[in-house]
PDB file of C-alpha atoms in Angstrom:
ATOM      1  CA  UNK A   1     170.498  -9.591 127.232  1.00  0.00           C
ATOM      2  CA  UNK A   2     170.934  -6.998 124.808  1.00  0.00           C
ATOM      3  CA  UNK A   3     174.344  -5.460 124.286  1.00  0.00           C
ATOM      4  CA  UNK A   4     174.568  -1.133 123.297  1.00  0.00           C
ATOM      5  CA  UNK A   5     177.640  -0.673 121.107  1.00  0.00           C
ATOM      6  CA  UNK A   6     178.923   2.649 121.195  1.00  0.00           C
ATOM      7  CA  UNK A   7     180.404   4.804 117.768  1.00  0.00           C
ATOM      8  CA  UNK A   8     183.586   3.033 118.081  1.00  0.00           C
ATOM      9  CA  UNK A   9     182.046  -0.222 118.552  1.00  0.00           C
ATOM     10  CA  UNK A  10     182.958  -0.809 122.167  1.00  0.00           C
ATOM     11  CA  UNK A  11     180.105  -2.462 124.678  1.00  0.00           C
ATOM     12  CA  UNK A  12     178.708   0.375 127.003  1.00  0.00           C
ATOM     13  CA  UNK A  13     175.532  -1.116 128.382  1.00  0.00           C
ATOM     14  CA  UNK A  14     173.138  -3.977 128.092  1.00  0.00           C
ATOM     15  CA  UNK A  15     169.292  -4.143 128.391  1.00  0.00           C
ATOM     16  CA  UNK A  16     168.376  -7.202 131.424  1.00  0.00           C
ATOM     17  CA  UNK A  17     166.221  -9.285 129.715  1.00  0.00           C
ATOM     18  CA  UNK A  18     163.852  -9.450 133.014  1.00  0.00           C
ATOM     19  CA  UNK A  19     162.830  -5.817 133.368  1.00  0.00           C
ATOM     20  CA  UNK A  20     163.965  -3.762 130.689  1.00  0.00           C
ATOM     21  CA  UNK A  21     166.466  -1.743 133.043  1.00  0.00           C
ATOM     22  CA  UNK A  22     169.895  -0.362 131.408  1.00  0.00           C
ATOM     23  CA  UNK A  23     172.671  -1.360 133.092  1.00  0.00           C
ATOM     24  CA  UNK A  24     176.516  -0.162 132.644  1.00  0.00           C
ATOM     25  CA  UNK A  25     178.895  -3.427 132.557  1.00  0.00           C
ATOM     26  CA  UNK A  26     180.305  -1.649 135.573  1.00  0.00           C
ATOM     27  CA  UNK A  27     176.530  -3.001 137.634  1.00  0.00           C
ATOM     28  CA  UNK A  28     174.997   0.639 137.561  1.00  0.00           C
ATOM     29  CA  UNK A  29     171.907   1.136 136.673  1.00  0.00           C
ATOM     30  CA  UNK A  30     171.328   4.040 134.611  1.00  0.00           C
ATOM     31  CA  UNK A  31     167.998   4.085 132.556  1.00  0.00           C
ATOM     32  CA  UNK A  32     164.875   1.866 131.777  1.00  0.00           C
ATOM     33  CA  UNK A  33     162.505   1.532 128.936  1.00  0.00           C
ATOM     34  CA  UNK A  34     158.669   1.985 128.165  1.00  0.00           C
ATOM     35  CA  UNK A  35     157.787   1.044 124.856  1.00  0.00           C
ATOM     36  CA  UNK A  36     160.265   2.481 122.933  1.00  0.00           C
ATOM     37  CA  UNK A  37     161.351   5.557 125.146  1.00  0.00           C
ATOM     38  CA  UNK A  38     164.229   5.123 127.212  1.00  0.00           C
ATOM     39  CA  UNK A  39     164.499   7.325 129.823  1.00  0.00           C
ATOM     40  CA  UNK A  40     166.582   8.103 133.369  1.00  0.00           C
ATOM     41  CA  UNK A  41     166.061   6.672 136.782  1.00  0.00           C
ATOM     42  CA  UNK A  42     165.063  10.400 137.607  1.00  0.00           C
ATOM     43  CA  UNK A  43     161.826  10.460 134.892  1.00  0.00           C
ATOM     44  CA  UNK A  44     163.789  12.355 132.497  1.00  0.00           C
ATOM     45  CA  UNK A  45     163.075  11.420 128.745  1.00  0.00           C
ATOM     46  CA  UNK A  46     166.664  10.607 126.770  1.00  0.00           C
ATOM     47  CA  UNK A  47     165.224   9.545 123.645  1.00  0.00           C
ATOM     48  CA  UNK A  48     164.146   6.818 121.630  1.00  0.00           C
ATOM     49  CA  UNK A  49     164.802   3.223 120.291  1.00  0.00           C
ATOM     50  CA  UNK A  50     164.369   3.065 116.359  1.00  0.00           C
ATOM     51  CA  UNK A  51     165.200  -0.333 114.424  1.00  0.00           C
ATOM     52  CA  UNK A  52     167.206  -1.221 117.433  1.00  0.00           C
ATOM     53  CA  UNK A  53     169.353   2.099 117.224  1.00  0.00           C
ATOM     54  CA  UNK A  54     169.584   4.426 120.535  1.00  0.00           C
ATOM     55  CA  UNK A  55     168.785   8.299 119.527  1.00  0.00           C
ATOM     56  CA  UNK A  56     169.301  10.943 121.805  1.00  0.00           C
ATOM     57  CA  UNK A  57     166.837  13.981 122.601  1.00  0.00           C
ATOM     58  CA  UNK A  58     168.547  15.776 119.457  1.00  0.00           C
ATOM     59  CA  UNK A  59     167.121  12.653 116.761  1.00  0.00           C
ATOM     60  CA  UNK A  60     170.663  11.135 116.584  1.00  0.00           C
ATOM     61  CA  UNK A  61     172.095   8.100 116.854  1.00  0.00           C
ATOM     62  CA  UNK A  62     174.227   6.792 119.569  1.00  0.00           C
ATOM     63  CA  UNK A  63     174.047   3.033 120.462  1.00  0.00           C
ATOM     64  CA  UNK A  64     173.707   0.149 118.028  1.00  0.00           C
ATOM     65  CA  UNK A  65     172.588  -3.548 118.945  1.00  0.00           C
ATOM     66  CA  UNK A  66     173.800  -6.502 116.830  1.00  0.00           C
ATOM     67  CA  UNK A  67     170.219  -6.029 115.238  1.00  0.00           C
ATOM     68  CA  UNK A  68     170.537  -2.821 114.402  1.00  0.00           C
ATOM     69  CA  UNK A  69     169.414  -1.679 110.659  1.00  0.00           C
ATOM     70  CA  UNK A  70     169.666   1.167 108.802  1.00  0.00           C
ATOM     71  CA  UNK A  71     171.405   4.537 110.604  1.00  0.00           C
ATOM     72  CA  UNK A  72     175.017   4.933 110.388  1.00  0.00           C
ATOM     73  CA  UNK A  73     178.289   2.976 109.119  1.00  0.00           C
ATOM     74  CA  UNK A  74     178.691   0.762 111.848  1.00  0.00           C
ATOM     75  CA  UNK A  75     182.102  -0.286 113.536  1.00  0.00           C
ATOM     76  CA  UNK A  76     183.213  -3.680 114.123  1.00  0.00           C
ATOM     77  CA  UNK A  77     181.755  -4.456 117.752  1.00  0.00           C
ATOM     78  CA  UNK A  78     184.249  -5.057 119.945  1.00  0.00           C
ATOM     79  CA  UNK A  79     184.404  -8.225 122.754  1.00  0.00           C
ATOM     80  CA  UNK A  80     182.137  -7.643 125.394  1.00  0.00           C
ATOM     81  CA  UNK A  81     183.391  -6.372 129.319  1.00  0.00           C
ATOM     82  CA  UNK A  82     182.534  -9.292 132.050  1.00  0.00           C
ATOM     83  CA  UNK A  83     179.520  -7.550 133.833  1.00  0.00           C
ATOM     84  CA  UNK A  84     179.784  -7.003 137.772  1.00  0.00           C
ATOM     85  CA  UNK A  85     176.880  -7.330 140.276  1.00  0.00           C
ATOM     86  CA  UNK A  86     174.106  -5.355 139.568  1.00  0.00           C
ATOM     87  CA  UNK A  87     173.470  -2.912 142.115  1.00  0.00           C
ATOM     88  CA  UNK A  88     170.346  -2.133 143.355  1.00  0.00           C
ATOM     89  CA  UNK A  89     167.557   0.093 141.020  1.00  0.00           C
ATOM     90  CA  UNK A  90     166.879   3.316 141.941  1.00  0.00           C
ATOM     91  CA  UNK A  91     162.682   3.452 142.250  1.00  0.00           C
ATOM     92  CA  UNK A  92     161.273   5.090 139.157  1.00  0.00           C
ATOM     93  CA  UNK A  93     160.239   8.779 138.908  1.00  0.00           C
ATOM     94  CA  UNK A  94     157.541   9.966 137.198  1.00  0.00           C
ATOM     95  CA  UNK A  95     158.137   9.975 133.300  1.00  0.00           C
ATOM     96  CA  UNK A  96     158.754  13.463 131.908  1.00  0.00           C
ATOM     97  CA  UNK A  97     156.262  14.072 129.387  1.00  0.00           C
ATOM     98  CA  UNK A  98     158.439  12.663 125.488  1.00  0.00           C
ATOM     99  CA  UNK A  99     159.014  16.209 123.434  1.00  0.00           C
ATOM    100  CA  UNK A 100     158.287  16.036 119.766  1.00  0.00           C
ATOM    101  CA  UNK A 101     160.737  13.415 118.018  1.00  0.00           C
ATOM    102  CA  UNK A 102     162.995  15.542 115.829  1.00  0.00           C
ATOM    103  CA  UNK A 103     163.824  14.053 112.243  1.00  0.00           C
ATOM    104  CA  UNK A 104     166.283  10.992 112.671  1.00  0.00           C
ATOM    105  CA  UNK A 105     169.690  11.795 111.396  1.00  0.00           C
ATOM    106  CA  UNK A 106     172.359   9.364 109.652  1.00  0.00           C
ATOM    107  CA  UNK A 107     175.180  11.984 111.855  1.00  0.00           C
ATOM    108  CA  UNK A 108     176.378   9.942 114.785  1.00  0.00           C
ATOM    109  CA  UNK A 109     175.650  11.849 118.333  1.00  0.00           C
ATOM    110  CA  UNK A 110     178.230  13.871 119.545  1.00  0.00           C
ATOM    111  CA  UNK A 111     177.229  12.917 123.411  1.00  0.00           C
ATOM    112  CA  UNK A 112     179.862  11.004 125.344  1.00  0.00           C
ATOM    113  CA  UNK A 113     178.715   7.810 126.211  1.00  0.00           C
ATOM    114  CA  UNK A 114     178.394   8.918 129.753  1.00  0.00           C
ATOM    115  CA  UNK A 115     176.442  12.180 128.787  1.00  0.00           C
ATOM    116  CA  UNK A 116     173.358  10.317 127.062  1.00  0.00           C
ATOM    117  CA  UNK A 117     172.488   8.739 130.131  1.00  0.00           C
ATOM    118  CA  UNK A 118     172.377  12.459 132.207  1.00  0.00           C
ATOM    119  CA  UNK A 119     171.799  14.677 129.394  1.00  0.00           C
TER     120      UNK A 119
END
């Protein structure tokens, strides 16, 4: 299991080490992974995975794993949440096709953490 940190350090999500599905600690499932693309239940491309950081659509950063190098000043992580039952996976739309990746930035997202997973 791999835990996303958010900006301020607190655990938002974690990657299931059998499928590569997101998951909030609340159970939902909210986003899966091919290659290094992460994208929604609903095909739609939210960005990219780059030395274990999260970028959004827009090139920047917005989750960090305990791997995670280079990018940002990162905050202390915080403990994680227990994790409830996961529910059930939505099936898998087709992928949207991956826009051109824009120039990383070291500037920290300004999506809520809620927002990259519908944006």
């Amino acid at each position: 299991m791999t835990t996303l940190y958010n900006q301020q350090g607190r655990a938002i999500a974690y990657i299931s080490d059998d499928n590569g599905s997101i998951y909030l600690y609340n159970g939902t499932p909210v986003a899966w992974l091919s290659d290094d693309n992460v994208y929604a239940y609903n095909g739609r491309y939210l960005g990219w995975i780059y030395n274990n950081w999260f970028y959004d659509r827009n090139g920047k950063p917005k989750f960090f794993t305990e791997n995670s190098t280079g990018g940002p000043a990162r905050p202390a992580r915080a403990a994680r949440p227990a994790r409830s039952a996961r529910a059930a996976r939505p099936a898998r739309s087709a992928r949207e096709a991956r826009p051109a990746k824009p120039a990383r930035s070291l500037s920290w997202s300004n999506l809520s953490d809620e927002e990259y997973f519908s944006q």
